[in-house]
Tab-separated table of C-alpha atoms in Angstrom:
chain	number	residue	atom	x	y	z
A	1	UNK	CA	33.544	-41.429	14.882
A	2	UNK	CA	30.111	-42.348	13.512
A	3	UNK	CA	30.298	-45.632	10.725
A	4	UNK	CA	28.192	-45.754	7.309
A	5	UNK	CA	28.216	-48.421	5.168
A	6	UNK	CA	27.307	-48.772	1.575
A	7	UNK	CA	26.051	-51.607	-0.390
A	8	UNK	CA	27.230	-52.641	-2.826
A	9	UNK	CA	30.793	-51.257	-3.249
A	10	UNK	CA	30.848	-52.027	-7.065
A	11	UNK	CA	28.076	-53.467	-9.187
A	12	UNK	CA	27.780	-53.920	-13.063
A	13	UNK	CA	24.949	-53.724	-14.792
A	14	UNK	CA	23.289	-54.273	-18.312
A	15	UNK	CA	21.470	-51.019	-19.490
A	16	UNK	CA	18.085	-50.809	-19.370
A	17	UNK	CA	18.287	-52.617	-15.826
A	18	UNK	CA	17.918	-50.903	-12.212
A	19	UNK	CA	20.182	-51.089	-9.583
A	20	UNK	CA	19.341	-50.581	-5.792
A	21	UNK	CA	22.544	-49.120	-3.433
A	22	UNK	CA	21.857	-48.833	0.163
A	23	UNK	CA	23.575	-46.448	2.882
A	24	UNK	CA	23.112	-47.147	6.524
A	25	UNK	CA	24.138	-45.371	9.567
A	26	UNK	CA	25.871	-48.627	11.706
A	27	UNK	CA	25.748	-46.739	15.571
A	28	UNK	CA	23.603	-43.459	15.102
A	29	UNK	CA	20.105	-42.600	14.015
A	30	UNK	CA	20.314	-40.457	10.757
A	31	UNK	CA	16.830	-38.514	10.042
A	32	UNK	CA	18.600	-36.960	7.016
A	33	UNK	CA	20.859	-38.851	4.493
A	34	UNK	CA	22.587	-36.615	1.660
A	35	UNK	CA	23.429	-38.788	-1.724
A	36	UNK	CA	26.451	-37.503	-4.218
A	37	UNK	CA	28.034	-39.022	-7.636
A	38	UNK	CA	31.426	-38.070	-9.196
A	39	UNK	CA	32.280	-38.359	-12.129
A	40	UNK	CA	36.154	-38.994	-13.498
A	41	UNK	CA	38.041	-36.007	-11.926
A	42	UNK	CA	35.065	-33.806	-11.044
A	43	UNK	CA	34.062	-33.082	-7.640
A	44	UNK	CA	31.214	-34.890	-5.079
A	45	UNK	CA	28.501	-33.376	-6.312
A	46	UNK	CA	25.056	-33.343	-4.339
A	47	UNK	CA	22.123	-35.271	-5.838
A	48	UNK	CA	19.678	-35.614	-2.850
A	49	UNK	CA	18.802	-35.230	0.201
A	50	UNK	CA	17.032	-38.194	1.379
A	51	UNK	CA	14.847	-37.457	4.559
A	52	UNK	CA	13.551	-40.097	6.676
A	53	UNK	CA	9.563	-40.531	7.042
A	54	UNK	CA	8.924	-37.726	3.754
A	55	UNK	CA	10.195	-37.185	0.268
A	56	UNK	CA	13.401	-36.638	-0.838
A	57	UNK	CA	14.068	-33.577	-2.632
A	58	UNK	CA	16.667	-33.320	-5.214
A	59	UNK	CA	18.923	-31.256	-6.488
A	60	UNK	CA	18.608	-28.909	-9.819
A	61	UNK	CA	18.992	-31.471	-12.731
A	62	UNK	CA	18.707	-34.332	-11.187
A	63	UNK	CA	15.999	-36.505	-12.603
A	64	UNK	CA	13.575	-38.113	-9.826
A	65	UNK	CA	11.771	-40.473	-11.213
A	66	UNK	CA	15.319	-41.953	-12.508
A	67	UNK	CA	16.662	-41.676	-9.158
A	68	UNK	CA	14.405	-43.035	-6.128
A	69	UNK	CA	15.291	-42.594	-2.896
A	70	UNK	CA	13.833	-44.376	0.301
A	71	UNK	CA	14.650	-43.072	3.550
A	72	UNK	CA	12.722	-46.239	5.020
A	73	UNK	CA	13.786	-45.767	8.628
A	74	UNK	CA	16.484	-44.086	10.383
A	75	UNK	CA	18.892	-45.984	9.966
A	76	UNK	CA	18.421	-46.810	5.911
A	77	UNK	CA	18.344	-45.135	3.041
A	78	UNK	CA	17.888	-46.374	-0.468
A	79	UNK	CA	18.693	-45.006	-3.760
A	80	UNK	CA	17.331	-46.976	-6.751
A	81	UNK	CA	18.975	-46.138	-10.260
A	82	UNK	CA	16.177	-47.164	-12.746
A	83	UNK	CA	16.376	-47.792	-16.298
A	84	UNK	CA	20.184	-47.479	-16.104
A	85	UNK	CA	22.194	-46.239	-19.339
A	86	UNK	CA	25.687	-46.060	-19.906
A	87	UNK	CA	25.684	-42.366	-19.040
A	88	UNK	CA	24.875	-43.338	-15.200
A	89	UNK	CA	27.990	-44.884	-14.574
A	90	UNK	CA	29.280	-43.180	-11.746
A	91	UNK	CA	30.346	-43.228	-8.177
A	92	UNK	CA	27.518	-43.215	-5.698
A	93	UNK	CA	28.550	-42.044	-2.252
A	94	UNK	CA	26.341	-41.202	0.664
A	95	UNK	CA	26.587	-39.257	4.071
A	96	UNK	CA	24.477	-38.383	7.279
A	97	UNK	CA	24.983	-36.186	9.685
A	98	UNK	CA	24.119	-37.215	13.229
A	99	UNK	CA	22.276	-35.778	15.575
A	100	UNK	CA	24.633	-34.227	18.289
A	101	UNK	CA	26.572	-32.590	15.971
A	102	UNK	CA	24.712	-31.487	12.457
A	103	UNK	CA	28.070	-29.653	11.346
A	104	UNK	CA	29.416	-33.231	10.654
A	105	UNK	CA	28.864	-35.583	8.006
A	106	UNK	CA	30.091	-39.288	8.278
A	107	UNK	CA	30.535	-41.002	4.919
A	108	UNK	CA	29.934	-44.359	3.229
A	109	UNK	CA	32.578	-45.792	1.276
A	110	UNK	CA	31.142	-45.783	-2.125
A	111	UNK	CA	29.648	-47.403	-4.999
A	112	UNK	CA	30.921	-47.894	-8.187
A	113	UNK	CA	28.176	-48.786	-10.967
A	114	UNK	CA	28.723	-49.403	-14.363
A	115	UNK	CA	26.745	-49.740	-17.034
A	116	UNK	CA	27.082	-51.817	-19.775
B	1	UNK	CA	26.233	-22.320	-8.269
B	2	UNK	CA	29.175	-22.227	-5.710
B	3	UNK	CA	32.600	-22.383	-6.882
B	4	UNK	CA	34.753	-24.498	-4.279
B	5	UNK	CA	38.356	-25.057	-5.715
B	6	UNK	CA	41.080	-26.475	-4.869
B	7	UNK	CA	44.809	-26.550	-5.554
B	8	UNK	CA	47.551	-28.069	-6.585
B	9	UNK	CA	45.127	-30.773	-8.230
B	10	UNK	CA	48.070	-33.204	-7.126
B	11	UNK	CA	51.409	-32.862	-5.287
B	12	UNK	CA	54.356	-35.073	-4.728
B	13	UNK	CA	56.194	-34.469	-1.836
B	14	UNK	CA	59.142	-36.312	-0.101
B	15	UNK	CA	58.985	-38.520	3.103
B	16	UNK	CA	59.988	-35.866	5.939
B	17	UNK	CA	58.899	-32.797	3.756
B	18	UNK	CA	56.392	-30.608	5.000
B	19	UNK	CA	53.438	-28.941	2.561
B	20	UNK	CA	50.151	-27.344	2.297
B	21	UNK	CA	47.398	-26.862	-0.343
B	22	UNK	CA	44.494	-24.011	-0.530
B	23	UNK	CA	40.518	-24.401	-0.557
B	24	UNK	CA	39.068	-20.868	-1.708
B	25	UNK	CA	35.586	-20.066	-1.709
B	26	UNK	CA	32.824	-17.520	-2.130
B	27	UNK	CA	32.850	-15.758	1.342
B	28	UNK	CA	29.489	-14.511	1.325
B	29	UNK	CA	26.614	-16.100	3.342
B	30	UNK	CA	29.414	-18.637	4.762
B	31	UNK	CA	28.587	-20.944	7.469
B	32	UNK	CA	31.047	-23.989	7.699
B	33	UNK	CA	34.518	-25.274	6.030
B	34	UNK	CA	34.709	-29.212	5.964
B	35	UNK	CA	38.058	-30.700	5.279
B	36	UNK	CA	38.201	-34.644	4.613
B	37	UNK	CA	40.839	-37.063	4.037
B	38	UNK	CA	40.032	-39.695	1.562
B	39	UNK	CA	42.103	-42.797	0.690
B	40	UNK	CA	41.240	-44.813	-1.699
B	41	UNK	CA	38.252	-47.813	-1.420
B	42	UNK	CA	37.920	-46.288	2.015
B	43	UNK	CA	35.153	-43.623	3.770
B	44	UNK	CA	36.362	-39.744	3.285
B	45	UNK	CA	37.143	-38.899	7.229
B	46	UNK	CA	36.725	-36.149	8.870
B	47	UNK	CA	39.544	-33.790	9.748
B	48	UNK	CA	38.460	-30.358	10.514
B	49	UNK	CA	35.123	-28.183	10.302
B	50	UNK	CA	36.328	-24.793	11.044
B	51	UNK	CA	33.880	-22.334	11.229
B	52	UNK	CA	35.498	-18.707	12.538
B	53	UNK	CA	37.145	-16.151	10.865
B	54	UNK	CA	40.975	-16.730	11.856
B	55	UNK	CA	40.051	-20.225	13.113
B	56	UNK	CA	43.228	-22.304	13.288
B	57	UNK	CA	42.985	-26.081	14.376
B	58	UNK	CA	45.346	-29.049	14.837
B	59	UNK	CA	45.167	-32.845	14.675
B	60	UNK	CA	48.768	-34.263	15.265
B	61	UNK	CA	51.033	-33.153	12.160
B	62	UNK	CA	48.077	-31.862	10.106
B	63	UNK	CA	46.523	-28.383	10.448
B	64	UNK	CA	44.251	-26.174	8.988
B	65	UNK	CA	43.496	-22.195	9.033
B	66	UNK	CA	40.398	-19.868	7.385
B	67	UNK	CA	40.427	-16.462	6.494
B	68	UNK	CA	36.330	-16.019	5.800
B	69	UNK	CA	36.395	-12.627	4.306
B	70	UNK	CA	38.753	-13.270	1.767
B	71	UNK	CA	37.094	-17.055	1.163
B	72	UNK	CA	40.298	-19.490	1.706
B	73	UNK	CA	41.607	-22.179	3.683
B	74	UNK	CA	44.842	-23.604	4.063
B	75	UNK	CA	45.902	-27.355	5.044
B	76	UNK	CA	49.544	-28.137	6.092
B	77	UNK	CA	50.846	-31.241	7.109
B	78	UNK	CA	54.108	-31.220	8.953
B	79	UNK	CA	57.095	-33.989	7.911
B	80	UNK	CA	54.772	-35.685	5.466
B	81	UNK	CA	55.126	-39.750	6.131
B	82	UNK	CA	53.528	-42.314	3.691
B	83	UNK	CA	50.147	-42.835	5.438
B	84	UNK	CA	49.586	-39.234	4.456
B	85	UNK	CA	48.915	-40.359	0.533
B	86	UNK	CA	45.214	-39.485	0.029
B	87	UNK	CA	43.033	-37.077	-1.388
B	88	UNK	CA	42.393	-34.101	0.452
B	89	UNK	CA	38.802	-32.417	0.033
B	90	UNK	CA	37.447	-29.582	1.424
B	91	UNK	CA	33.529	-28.551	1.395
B	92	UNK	CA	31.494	-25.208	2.005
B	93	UNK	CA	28.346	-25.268	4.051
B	94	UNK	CA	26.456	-22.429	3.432
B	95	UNK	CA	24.251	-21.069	6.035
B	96	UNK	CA	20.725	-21.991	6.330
B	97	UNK	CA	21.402	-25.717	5.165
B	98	UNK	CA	23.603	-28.657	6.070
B	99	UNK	CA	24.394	-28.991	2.027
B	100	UNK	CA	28.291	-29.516	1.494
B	101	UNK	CA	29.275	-28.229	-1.622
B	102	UNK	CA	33.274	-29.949	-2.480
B	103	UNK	CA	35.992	-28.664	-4.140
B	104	UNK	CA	37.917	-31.542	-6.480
B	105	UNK	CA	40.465	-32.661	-3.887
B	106	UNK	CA	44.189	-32.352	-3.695
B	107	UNK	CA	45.706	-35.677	-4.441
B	108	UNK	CA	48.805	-36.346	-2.455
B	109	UNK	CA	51.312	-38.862	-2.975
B	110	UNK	CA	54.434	-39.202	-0.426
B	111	UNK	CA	57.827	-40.373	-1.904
B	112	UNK	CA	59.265	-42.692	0.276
């Protein structure tokens, strides 16, 4: 199957500080990248959707300007968590479907932050 | 909001033991059931995306069925063997988007 990788898979940080995770799609083109967070035994929950050459758009309650997203080319997608606070300490996990076969999402391992 | 849930939250279940856990789901405007396996530190893979009503699909010892109108899923895995421990998630895609909405997972641990 299609590979993702994430980047960083854990990463501490002081509050007040950003923090930039990146998801790329290793052997397939990804025009759309979906970003989700969990928190301690909740579900994924959808943040984003990160679309490559426009904006993202995000999800009800999700604060943009807090949570930037760059879909720089087709292979990368960014999501910067700025001003971090304690309260954003999370699992970051992204997906993208490929092309042939939209019904399927391939997954990224992960990223823990925490904020200290 | 969509309501995705899953249970048992967790099951233990001997080597050599079969099982199965549920995914429900609201039926209407339904497009696509994901189920992933998801160890830990590692990528949530793919199992099944089942998309017809009565759908029933197979990958070695582990397979799934959906019943659409009544909004549930069932996974079974057939004499259970270590490598099974995982979380197992499923996910509704509605229709008109490729959004994945997940249920919490079913955590399964394997007794040796």
């Amino acid at each position: 199957g299609a590979v993702v990788s994430q980047h960083p898979s854990r990463v501490i940080c002081k509050s007040g500080t950003s923090v930039k995770i990146e998801c790329r799609s290793l052997d397939f083109q990804a025009t759309t990248m979906f970003w989700y967070r969990q928190f301690p035994k909740q579900s994924l929950m959808l943040m984003a959707t990160s679309n490559e050459g426009s904006k993202a758009t995000y999800e009800q309650g999700v604060e943009k300007d807090k949570f930037l997203i760059n879909h720089a080319s087709l292979t990368l997608s960014t999501l910067t968590v700025t001003s971090a606070h304690p309260e954003d300490s999370s699992f970051y996990i992204c997906s993208a479907p490929t092309s042939l076969n939209a019904y399927e999402q391939y997954f990224g391992p992960g990223t823990r932050l925490t904020v200290t | 909001i969509l309501n995705v849930e899953q249970s048992p939250q967790s099951l233990h279940v001997q080597e050599g033991d079969s099982t199965n856990f549920t995914c429900s789901f609201p039926s209407s405007n339904f497009y696509a059931l994901h189920w992933y396996r998801w160890e830990t530190a590692k990528s949530p893979e793919a199992l099944f995306v089942m998309t017809l009503n009565g759908d029933e699909k197979k990958k070695g010892r582990i397979s799934a069925t959906l019943n659409t109108k009544e909004g549930y899923s069932y996974l079974y895995i057939k004499g259970s063997q270590p490598e099974d421990s995982a979380t197992y998630l499923c996910a509704l895609m509605n229709f008109g988007n490729e959004k994945l909405t997940f249920g919490t997972g079913t955590r399964l641990t394997i007794i040796p």
